[in-house]
Coordinates of N, CA and C in Angstrom, one line a residue:
M1 N -14.8 9.8 -3.4 CA -14.7 8.7 -2.5 C -16.0 8.4 -1.8
S2 N -16.1 7.2 -1.4 CA -17.4 6.7 -0.8 C -17.6 7.4 0.6
E3 N -18.9 7.4 1.0 CA -19.3 8.1 2.2 C -18.8 7.4 3.5
W4 N -18.5 6.1 3.4 CA -18.1 5.4 4.6 C -16.8 6.0 5.1
I5 N -15.9 6.5 4.2 CA -14.6 7.1 4.6 C -14.9 8.3 5.4
W6 N -15.7 9.2 4.9 CA -15.9 10.5 5.5 C -16.8 10.4 6.8
Q7 N -17.5 9.3 7.0 CA -18.2 9.1 8.2 C -17.2 8.7 9.3
N8 N -16.0 8.3 9.0 CA -15.0 7.7 10.0 C -13.7 8.4 10.0
F9 N -13.3 9.1 8.9 CA -12.0 9.7 8.7 C -12.1 11.1 8.1
E10 N -11.0 11.9 8.3 CA -10.9 13.2 7.8 C -10.2 13.2 6.4
R11 N -9.3 12.2 6.3 CA -8.5 12.1 5.1 C -8.1 10.7 4.7
L12 N -8.1 10.4 3.4 CA -7.6 9.1 2.9 C -6.4 9.4 2.1
V13 N -5.3 8.7 2.4 CA -4.0 8.8 1.7 C -3.7 7.4 1.2
V14 N -3.6 7.3 -0.2 CA -3.2 6.0 -0.8 C -1.8 6.2 -1.3
I15 N -1.0 5.2 -1.0 CA 0.4 5.2 -1.3 C 0.8 4.0 -2.2
D16 N 2.0 4.1 -2.8 CA 2.7 3.0 -3.4 C 4.1 3.3 -3.5
T17 N 5.0 2.3 -3.5 CA 6.4 2.4 -3.5 C 7.0 1.5 -4.6
E18 N 8.1 1.9 -5.2 CA 8.9 1.0 -5.9 C 10.3 1.0 -5.2
T19 N 10.9 -0.2 -5.1 CA 12.0 -0.4 -4.2 C 13.1 -1.2 -4.9
T20 N 14.3 -1.3 -4.3 CA 15.4 -2.1 -4.9 C 15.3 -3.6 -4.6
G21 N 14.3 -4.0 -3.7 CA 14.2 -5.4 -3.4 C 13.0 -5.5 -2.4
I22 N 13.0 -6.6 -1.7 CA 11.8 -6.9 -0.9 C 12.0 -6.8 0.6
D23 N 13.3 -6.7 1.1 CA 13.6 -6.6 2.5 C 13.7 -5.1 2.9
P24 N 12.7 -4.7 3.7 CA 12.7 -3.2 4.0 C 13.8 -2.7 4.9
A25 N 14.4 -3.7 5.6 CA 15.6 -3.3 6.5 C 16.9 -3.1 5.7
R26 N 16.9 -3.7 4.5 CA 18.2 -3.7 3.7 C 18.0 -2.9 2.4
E27 N 16.8 -3.0 1.8 CA 16.7 -2.3 0.5 C 16.1 -0.9 0.6
R28 N 16.0 -0.2 -0.5 CA 15.7 1.2 -0.5 C 14.5 1.5 -1.3
V29 N 13.7 2.6 -1.0 CA 12.7 3.1 -1.8 C 13.3 3.9 -2.9
I30 N 12.9 3.7 -4.1 CA 13.4 4.4 -5.3 C 12.3 5.3 -5.9
E31 N 11.0 5.0 -5.6 CA 9.9 5.9 -6.0 C 8.8 5.8 -5.0
L32 N 8.3 7.0 -4.7 CA 7.2 7.1 -3.7 C 6.1 8.0 -4.2
A33 N 4.9 7.4 -4.3 CA 3.8 8.2 -4.8 C 2.7 8.2 -3.7
A34 N 2.0 9.3 -3.5 CA 0.9 9.4 -2.6 C -0.2 10.3 -3.1
I35 N -1.4 9.8 -2.9 CA -2.6 10.6 -3.3 C -3.5 10.8 -2.1
A36 N -3.8 12.1 -1.7 CA -4.6 12.3 -0.6 C -5.9 12.9 -1.0
Y37 N -7.0 12.4 -0.4 CA -8.4 12.9 -0.6 C -8.9 13.4 0.7
G38 N -9.5 14.6 0.7 CA -10.0 15.2 1.9 C -11.5 15.2 2.0
R39 N -12.0 15.4 3.2 CA -13.5 15.3 3.4 C -14.2 16.3 2.5
S40 N -13.6 17.5 2.3 CA -14.3 18.6 1.6 C -14.1 18.5 0.1
G41 N -13.5 17.4 -0.4 CA -13.4 17.2 -1.8 C -12.0 17.6 -2.3
E42 N -11.1 18.1 -1.5 CA -9.8 18.5 -2.0 C -9.0 17.2 -2.2
E43 N -8.0 17.4 -3.1 CA -7.1 16.3 -3.5 C -5.7 16.8 -3.8
E44 N -4.7 16.1 -3.3 CA -3.4 16.5 -3.6 C -2.6 15.2 -3.8
S45 N -1.4 15.3 -4.5 CA -0.6 14.2 -4.7 C 0.8 14.5 -5.0
F46 N 1.7 13.6 -4.9 CA 3.1 13.8 -5.3 C 3.6 12.4 -5.8
D47 N 4.6 12.5 -6.7 CA 5.3 11.3 -7.2 C 6.8 11.7 -7.2
L48 N 7.6 11.0 -6.4 CA 9.0 11.3 -6.2 C 9.9 10.1 -6.5
F49 N 10.9 10.4 -7.4 CA 12.0 9.4 -7.4 C 12.9 9.7 -6.3
V50 N 13.5 8.7 -5.7 CA 14.3 8.8 -4.5 C 15.7 8.3 -4.8
S51 N 16.7 9.2 -4.7 CA 18.1 8.8 -5.0 C 18.6 7.8 -4.1
L52 N 19.6 7.0 -4.5 CA 20.2 6.0 -3.7 C 21.5 6.5 -3.1
P53 N 21.9 6.0 -1.9 CA 23.2 6.4 -1.3 C 24.3 6.0 -2.2
E54 N 25.4 6.7 -2.0 CA 26.6 6.5 -2.8 C 27.0 5.0 -2.8
G55 N 27.2 4.5 -4.0 CA 27.7 3.1 -4.1 C 26.5 2.1 -4.3
R56 N 25.2 2.5 -4.1 CA 24.1 1.6 -4.3 C 23.6 1.8 -5.8
R57 N 23.2 0.7 -6.4 CA 22.7 0.8 -7.7 C 21.3 0.0 -7.8
V58 N 20.5 0.4 -8.8 CA 19.3 -0.3 -9.0 C 19.5 -1.7 -9.6
P59 N 19.1 -2.8 -9.0 CA 19.3 -4.1 -9.6 C 18.7 -4.2 -11.0
P60 N 19.4 -5.0 -11.9 CA 18.9 -5.1 -13.3 C 17.4 -5.6 -13.3
F61 N 17.0 -6.5 -12.4 CA 15.7 -7.0 -12.4 C 14.7 -5.8 -12.2
I62 N 15.0 -5.0 -11.3 CA 14.1 -3.8 -10.9 C 14.1 -2.8 -12.1
V63 N 15.2 -2.6 -12.8 CA 15.2 -1.8 -13.9 C 14.3 -2.3 -15.0
R64 N 14.3 -3.6 -15.2 CA 13.4 -4.2 -16.2 C 12.0 -4.1 -15.8
L65 N 11.7 -4.3 -14.5 CA 10.3 -4.3 -14.0 C 9.7 -2.9 -14.1
T66 N 10.5 -1.9 -13.7 CA 9.9 -0.6 -13.4 C 10.4 0.5 -14.5
G67 N 11.5 0.2 -15.1 CA 12.1 1.2 -16.0 C 12.9 2.3 -15.3
I68 N 13.0 2.2 -14.0 CA 13.7 3.1 -13.2 C 15.2 2.8 -13.2
T69 N 16.1 3.7 -13.7 CA 17.5 3.4 -13.8 C 18.3 4.3 -12.9
D70 N 19.6 3.9 -12.7 CA 20.5 4.8 -11.9 C 20.6 6.2 -12.5
E71 N 20.6 6.3 -13.8 CA 20.7 7.6 -14.4 C 19.5 8.5 -14.1
L72 N 18.3 7.8 -14.1 CA 17.0 8.5 -13.8 C 17.1 9.1 -12.4
L73 N 17.5 8.2 -11.5 CA 17.6 8.6 -10.1 C 18.6 9.7 -9.9
A74 N 19.7 9.6 -10.6 CA 20.8 10.6 -10.4 C 20.3 12.0 -10.9
H75 N 19.5 12.0 -11.9 CA 19.1 13.3 -12.5 C 17.8 13.8 -11.9
E76 N 16.9 12.9 -11.5 CA 15.5 13.4 -11.0 C 15.2 13.0 -9.6
G77 N 16.1 12.2 -9.0 CA 15.8 11.8 -7.6 C 16.0 12.8 -6.6
V78 N 15.2 12.8 -5.5 CA 15.4 13.7 -4.4 C 16.0 12.8 -3.2
K79 N 16.6 13.5 -2.3 CA 17.2 12.8 -1.1 C 16.1 12.1 -0.3
S80 N 16.4 11.0 0.3 CA 15.4 10.2 1.0 C 14.8 11.1 2.1
A81 N 15.6 12.0 2.7 CA 15.0 12.8 3.8 C 13.9 13.8 3.3
E82 N 14.1 14.2 2.0 CA 13.1 15.1 1.4 C 11.8 14.3 1.1
A83 N 12.0 13.1 0.6 CA 10.8 12.2 0.4 C 10.1 11.9 1.7
A84 N 10.8 11.7 2.8 CA 10.2 11.4 4.1 C 9.4 12.6 4.6
E85 N 10.0 13.8 4.4 CA 9.3 15.0 4.8 C 8.0 15.3 4.0
R86 N 8.1 15.0 2.7 CA 6.8 15.2 2.0 C 5.7 14.3 2.4
L87 N 6.1 13.0 2.7 CA 5.1 12.0 3.1 C 4.6 12.4 4.5
A88 N 5.5 12.7 5.4 CA 5.1 13.0 6.8 C 4.2 14.2 6.8
G89 N 4.4 15.2 5.9 CA 3.5 16.3 5.9 C 2.1 15.9 5.4
M90 N 2.0 15.0 4.5 CA 0.7 14.6 3.9 C 0.0 13.8 5.0
L91 N 0.7 13.1 5.8 CA 0.1 12.2 6.8 C -0.3 13.0 8.1
S92 N 0.2 14.2 8.2 CA -0.1 14.9 9.5 C -1.6 15.3 9.6
G93 N -2.0 15.4 10.8 CA -3.4 15.8 11.1 C -4.2 14.6 11.6
P94 N -5.2 14.8 12.3 CA -6.0 13.7 12.9 C -6.9 13.0 11.8
G95 N -7.3 11.8 12.1 CA -8.3 11.2 11.3 C -7.9 10.8 9.9
T96 N -6.6 10.3 9.8 CA -6.1 9.9 8.5 C -6.1 8.4 8.4
L97 N -6.6 7.9 7.2 CA -6.6 6.5 6.9 C -5.6 6.3 5.8
L98 N -4.6 5.5 6.0 CA -3.5 5.2 5.0 C -3.8 3.9 4.4
A99 N -3.9 3.9 3.0 CA -4.2 2.7 2.3 C -3.2 2.4 1.2
A100 N -3.1 1.1 0.9 CA -2.2 0.6 -0.2 C -2.7 -0.7 -0.7
Y101 N -2.2 -1.2 -1.8 CA -2.4 -2.5 -2.3 C -1.2 -3.3 -1.9
N102 N -1.4 -4.4 -1.0 CA -0.4 -5.1 -0.3 C 0.3 -4.1 0.6
A103 N -0.5 -3.6 1.5 CA 0.0 -2.5 2.4 C 1.1 -2.9 3.3
Q104 N 1.1 -4.2 3.7 CA 2.2 -4.6 4.6 C 3.6 -4.2 4.0
F105 N 3.8 -4.5 2.7 CA 5.0 -4.2 2.0 C 5.3 -2.7 2.0
D106 N 4.4 -1.9 1.6 CA 4.6 -0.4 1.5 C 4.8 0.2 2.9
L107 N 4.0 -0.2 3.9 CA 4.2 0.3 5.2 C 5.5 0.1 5.8
C108 N 6.0 -1.1 5.6 CA 7.3 -1.5 6.2 C 8.4 -0.6 5.5
F109 N 8.3 -0.4 4.2 CA 9.3 0.4 3.6 C 9.2 1.9 4.0
I110 N 8.0 2.4 4.1 CA 8.0 3.8 4.4 C 8.3 4.0 5.9
Y111 N 8.1 3.0 6.7 CA 8.6 3.1 8.1 C 10.1 3.3 8.2
Y112 N 10.8 2.5 7.4 CA 12.3 2.7 7.4 C 12.7 4.0 6.8
L113 N 12.0 4.4 5.7 CA 12.3 5.7 5.1 C 12.1 6.8 6.1
L114 N 11.0 6.8 6.8 CA 10.7 7.8 7.8 C 11.7 7.7 9.0
K115 N 12.0 6.5 9.4 CA 12.8 6.3 10.6 C 14.2 6.9 10.3
E116 N 14.7 6.7 9.1 CA 16.1 7.2 8.8 C 16.1 8.7 8.9
A117 N 15.0 9.4 8.7 CA 14.9 10.8 8.7 C 14.4 11.3 10.1
G118 N 14.2 10.4 11.0 CA 13.7 10.8 12.4 C 12.3 11.2 12.4
M119 N 11.5 10.7 11.4 CA 10.1 11.1 11.3 C 9.1 9.9 11.4
E120 N 9.5 8.8 12.0 CA 8.6 7.7 12.0 C 7.4 7.9 12.9
G121 N 7.4 9.0 13.7 CA 6.2 9.3 14.5 C 5.1 9.7 13.6
A122 N 5.3 10.0 12.3 CA 4.2 10.4 11.4 C 3.2 9.3 11.3
L123 N 3.6 8.0 11.5 CA 2.7 6.9 11.4 C 1.9 6.6 12.7
R124 N 2.3 7.3 13.7 CA 1.6 7.0 15.0 C 0.2 7.5 15.0
G125 N -0.7 6.6 15.4 CA -2.1 7.0 15.5 C -2.9 6.8 14.2
L126 N -2.2 6.5 13.1 CA -2.9 6.3 11.8 C -3.7 5.0 11.8
K127 N -4.7 4.9 11.0 CA -5.4 3.6 10.7 C -4.9 3.2 9.3
F128 N -5.0 1.9 9.1 CA -4.4 1.3 7.8 C -5.5 0.4 7.2
L129 N -5.4 0.4 5.8 CA -6.3 -0.4 5.0 C -5.5 -1.1 3.9
D130 N -5.7 -2.4 3.8 CA -5.0 -3.1 2.8 C -6.0 -3.5 1.7
A131 N -5.9 -2.9 0.5 CA -6.8 -3.2 -0.6 C -6.6 -4.7 -1.0
L132 N -5.5 -5.2 -0.9 CA -5.2 -6.6 -1.3 C -6.1 -7.6 -0.4
T133 N -6.1 -7.3 0.9 CA -6.9 -8.2 1.8 C -8.4 -8.2 1.4
V134 N -8.9 -7.0 1.1 CA -10.3 -6.9 0.6 C -10.5 -7.7 -0.7
Y135 N -9.6 -7.5 -1.6 CA -9.7 -8.1 -2.9 C -9.7 -9.6 -2.8
R136 N -8.8 -10.2 -2.0 CA -8.8 -11.6 -1.8 C -10.1 -12.2 -1.3
D137 N -10.9 -11.4 -0.5 CA -12.2 -11.8 -0.1 C -13.2 -11.7 -1.2
R138 N -12.9 -10.9 -2.2 CA -13.9 -10.6 -3.3 C -13.8 -11.5 -4.5
R139 N -12.5 -11.9 -4.9 CA -12.3 -12.6 -6.1 C -11.3 -13.7 -5.9
P140 N -11.4 -14.7 -6.8 CA -10.5 -15.9 -6.7 C -9.1 -15.5 -7.1
Y141 N -8.2 -16.4 -6.8 CA -6.8 -16.3 -7.2 C -6.7 -16.2 -8.7
P142 N -5.8 -15.5 -9.3 CA -4.6 -14.7 -8.7 C -5.0 -13.3 -8.2
H143 N -4.2 -12.8 -7.4 CA -4.5 -11.5 -6.7 C -3.5 -10.4 -6.9
K144 N -2.9 -10.3 -8.0 CA -2.0 -9.2 -8.3 C -2.9 -8.0 -8.6
L145 N -2.3 -6.8 -8.4 CA -3.1 -5.6 -8.7 C -3.6 -5.6 -10.1
E146 N -2.8 -6.1 -11.1 CA -3.3 -6.1 -12.5 C -4.5 -7.0 -12.6
N147 N -4.6 -8.0 -11.8 CA -5.8 -8.9 -11.8 C -7.0 -8.1 -11.3
A148 N -6.8 -7.3 -10.3 CA -7.9 -6.5 -9.7 C -8.4 -5.4 -10.7
V149 N -7.4 -4.8 -11.4 CA -7.7 -3.8 -12.4 C -8.6 -4.4 -13.4
E150 N -8.2 -5.6 -13.9 CA -9.0 -6.2 -15.0 C -10.3 -6.7 -14.5
A151 N -10.4 -7.3 -13.3 CA -11.7 -7.8 -12.7 C -12.7 -6.7 -12.6
Y152 N -12.3 -5.5 -12.2 CA -13.3 -4.5 -12.0 C -13.4 -3.5 -13.2
G153 N -12.7 -3.8 -14.2 CA -12.7 -3.0 -15.4 C -12.3 -1.5 -15.2
L154 N -11.3 -1.3 -14.4 CA -10.8 0.0 -14.0 C -10.1 0.7 -15.1
A155 N -10.1 2.0 -15.1 CA -9.4 2.8 -16.1 C -7.9 2.8 -15.8
G156 N -7.5 2.7 -14.5 CA -6.1 2.8 -14.1 C -5.4 1.6 -14.6
Q157 N -4.0 1.6 -14.5 CA -3.2 0.5 -14.9 C -2.2 0.1 -13.8
N158 N -1.9 -1.1 -13.8 CA -0.8 -1.6 -12.9 C 0.5 -1.7 -13.8
T159 N 1.3 -0.7 -13.6 CA 2.5 -0.5 -14.5 C 3.8 -0.8 -13.8
H160 N 3.8 -1.1 -12.5 CA 5.0 -1.2 -11.6 C 5.7 0.2 -11.6
R161 N 4.9 1.2 -11.7 CA 5.3 2.6 -11.4 C 4.4 3.1 -10.3
A162 N 5.0 3.7 -9.2 CA 4.3 4.0 -8.0 C 3.1 4.9 -8.3
V163 N 3.3 5.9 -9.2 CA 2.3 6.9 -9.4 C 1.1 6.3 -10.0
D164 N 1.3 5.3 -11.0 CA 0.1 4.6 -11.6 C -0.5 3.6 -10.6
D165 N 0.3 2.9 -9.9 CA -0.3 1.9 -9.0 C -1.0 2.5 -7.8
A166 N -0.6 3.6 -7.3 CA -1.3 4.3 -6.3 C -2.7 4.7 -6.8
A167 N -2.7 5.3 -8.0 CA -4.0 5.7 -8.6 C -4.9 4.5 -8.8
A168 N -4.4 3.4 -9.3 CA -5.2 2.2 -9.5 C -5.7 1.6 -8.2
A169 N -4.9 1.7 -7.1 CA -5.4 1.2 -5.8 C -6.5 2.1 -5.3
A170 N -6.4 3.4 -5.5 CA -7.5 4.3 -5.0 C -8.8 4.0 -5.8
E171 N -8.7 3.8 -7.1 CA -9.8 3.5 -7.9 C -10.4 2.1 -7.5
L172 N -9.6 1.2 -7.2 CA -10.0 -0.2 -6.8 C -10.8 -0.1 -5.5
L173 N -10.3 0.7 -4.5 CA -11.0 0.8 -3.3 C -12.4 1.4 -3.5
E174 N -12.5 2.4 -4.3 CA -13.8 3.0 -4.6 C -14.8 1.9 -5.3
A175 N -14.2 1.1 -6.2 CA -15.0 0.1 -6.9 C -15.5 -1.0 -5.9
M176 N -14.6 -1.4 -5.0 CA -15.0 -2.4 -4.0 C -15.9 -1.9 -3.0
S177 N -15.9 -0.6 -2.7 CA -16.8 0.0 -1.7 C -18.2 0.0 -2.3
R178 N -18.3 0.4 -3.6 CA -19.6 0.4 -4.3 C -20.2 -1.0 -4.4
E179 N -19.3 -2.0 -4.6 CA -19.8 -3.4 -4.7 C -20.4 -3.9 -3.4
K180 N -19.7 -3.6 -2.3 CA -20.1 -4.0 -0.9 C -19.6 -3.1 0.1
D181 N -20.5 -2.5 0.9 CA -20.1 -1.4 1.8 C -19.6 -2.0 3.1
D182 N -18.5 -2.7 3.1 CA -18.0 -3.3 4.3 C -16.5 -3.0 4.6
L183 N -15.9 -2.0 3.9 CA -14.5 -1.8 3.9 C -14.0 -1.3 5.3
M184 N -14.9 -0.7 6.1 CA -14.5 -0.3 7.4 C -14.2 -1.5 8.3
N185 N -14.7 -2.6 8.0 CA -14.4 -3.9 8.7 C -13.0 -4.3 8.5
Y186 N -12.3 -3.8 7.4 CA -11.0 -4.3 7.1 C -9.9 -3.3 7.6
V187 N -10.3 -2.2 8.3 CA -9.3 -1.3 8.8 C -8.5 -1.9 9.9
N188 N -7.2 -1.9 9.7 CA -6.2 -2.5 10.7 C -6.4 -4.0 10.7
L189 N -6.9 -4.6 9.7 CA -7.0 -6.0 9.5 C -6.3 -6.5 8.3
F190 N -5.2 -7.2 8.4 CA -4.5 -7.7 7.2 C -4.5 -9.2 7.1
G191 N -4.9 -9.7 5.9 CA -4.8 -11.2 5.7 C -3.5 -11.6 5.2
Y192 N -3.2 -12.9 5.4 CA -1.9 -13.4 4.9 C -2.1 -14.8 4.5
N193 N -1.2 -15.3 3.6 CA -1.3 -16.7 3.1 C -0.8 -17.6 4.2
P194 N -1.7 -18.5 4.7 CA -1.3 -19.4 5.8 C -0.1 -20.2 5.5
K195 N 0.2 -20.5 4.2 CA 1.4 -21.2 3.8 C 2.7 -20.6 4.3
F196 N 2.7 -19.2 4.3 CA 3.9 -18.5 4.6 C 3.9 -17.9 6.0
G197 N 2.8 -18.0 6.8 CA 2.8 -17.5 8.1 C 2.7 -15.9 8.2
V198 N 2.6 -15.4 9.4 CA 2.4 -14.0 9.7 C 3.6 -13.2 9.1
P199 N 3.3 -12.1 8.4 CA 4.3 -11.3 7.8 C 5.3 -10.7 8.8
K200 N 6.5 -10.6 8.4 CA 7.5 -9.9 9.3 C 8.1 -8.8 8.5
P201 N 8.4 -7.7 9.2 CA 8.1 -7.4 10.6 C 6.7 -7.1 10.8
R202 N 6.2 -7.5 12.0 CA 4.8 -7.2 12.3 C 4.6 -5.8 12.6
I203 N 3.5 -5.2 12.3 CA 3.1 -3.9 12.6 C 2.2 -3.9 13.8
G204 N 2.6 -3.3 14.9 CA 1.9 -3.4 16.2 C 0.4 -3.2 16.2
S205 N -0.1 -2.2 15.4 CA -1.5 -1.9 15.5 C -2.4 -2.8 14.6
I206 N -1.7 -3.7 13.8 CA -2.5 -4.5 12.8 C -2.8 -5.8 13.4
T207 N -4.1 -6.3 13.2 CA -4.5 -7.6 13.5 C -4.3 -8.5 12.2
Y208 N -3.5 -9.5 12.4 CA -3.2 -10.4 11.2 C -4.0 -11.7 11.3
R209 N -4.6 -12.1 10.2 CA -5.4 -13.4 10.2 C -5.0 -14.1 9.0
P210 N -4.9 -15.5 9.1 CA -4.7 -16.3 7.9 C -5.9 -16.1 7.0
Q211 N -5.6 -16.0 5.7 CA -6.7 -15.8 4.7 C -6.6 -16.8 3.6
P212 N -7.4 -17.9 3.7 CA -7.4 -18.9 2.6 C -7.9 -18.3 1.3
F213 N -7.4 -18.7 0.2 CA -7.9 -18.2 -1.1 C -9.3 -18.7 -1.5
D214 N -9.8 -19.7 -0.8 CA -11.0 -20.4 -1.2 C -12.1 -20.2 -0.2
S215 N -12.0 -19.3 0.7 CA -13.0 -19.1 1.8 C -14.2 -18.3 1.3
D216 N -15.4 -18.7 1.7 CA -16.6 -17.9 1.4 C -17.0 -16.9 2.5
T217 N -16.2 -16.9 3.6 CA -16.5 -16.1 4.7 C -15.6 -14.9 4.8
P218 N -16.1 -13.7 4.9 CA -15.2 -12.5 5.0 C -14.2 -12.6 6.2
L219 N -13.0 -12.1 6.0 CA -12.0 -12.3 6.9 C -12.3 -11.7 8.3
Y220 N -13.2 -10.6 8.3 CA -13.5 -9.9 9.5 C -14.5 -10.7 10.4
E221 N -15.1 -11.7 9.8 CA -16.0 -12.5 10.6 C -15.3 -13.6 11.4
E222 N -15.7 -13.9 12.6 CA -15.0 -14.8 13.4 C -14.8 -16.2 12.8
G223 N -15.8 -16.6 11.9 CA -15.7 -17.9 11.3 C -14.6 -18.0 10.2
A224 N -14.0 -16.8 9.9 CA -12.9 -16.9 8.9 C -11.6 -17.4 9.5
R225 N -11.5 -17.5 10.8 CA -10.3 -17.9 11.4 C -10.1 -19.4 11.1
V226 N -8.8 -19.8 10.8 CA -8.5 -21.1 10.6 C -7.3 -21.5 11.4
P227 N -7.0 -22.8 11.7 CA -5.8 -23.1 12.5 C -4.6 -22.6 11.8

């Protein structure tokens, strides 16, 4: 990982989730993957299927998208409290930067996962980085993870499986850092499509700014603000 991370943080954790839908207050995490990189070169990771409560099923669309089925979760899934505990343990300790591609989505889902287990305090004091926000400043539309993987010629793949997408997001961050050493300016700064307004629920520690797809000015510069 690039030096700018270790000049500012002790640990980088990159996460990805697969879920039953898009509403974090109503839907559930069905796969959670995290990769942690330490200052001294250590690396650890996990990939967990998360079982659903009694009576909940994986929607057909999600099965087609991810390949995650009710049968898979029944045989290989862990309880949501166990997944929350694994994640909270990885996030513990000072100086952690938590990153994801489209981090607003994943952070909201893991907040509810942790809250259900009484562990939402694991997010307190962390800094956040959204790889999607950086990529929007670097390349023209479209801005899916698969587009970023192709644009940077990465070895990873966007498969709609959390374990692969977390690895691809980590590789993307490294590639974008090599391209331009300004990622620290995006910490706790999330861009959003002005057409849809500020994402909800808002994360208290995040600064949200509208991010036009055709701007030549980095989002972190004052000139990037638009009405």
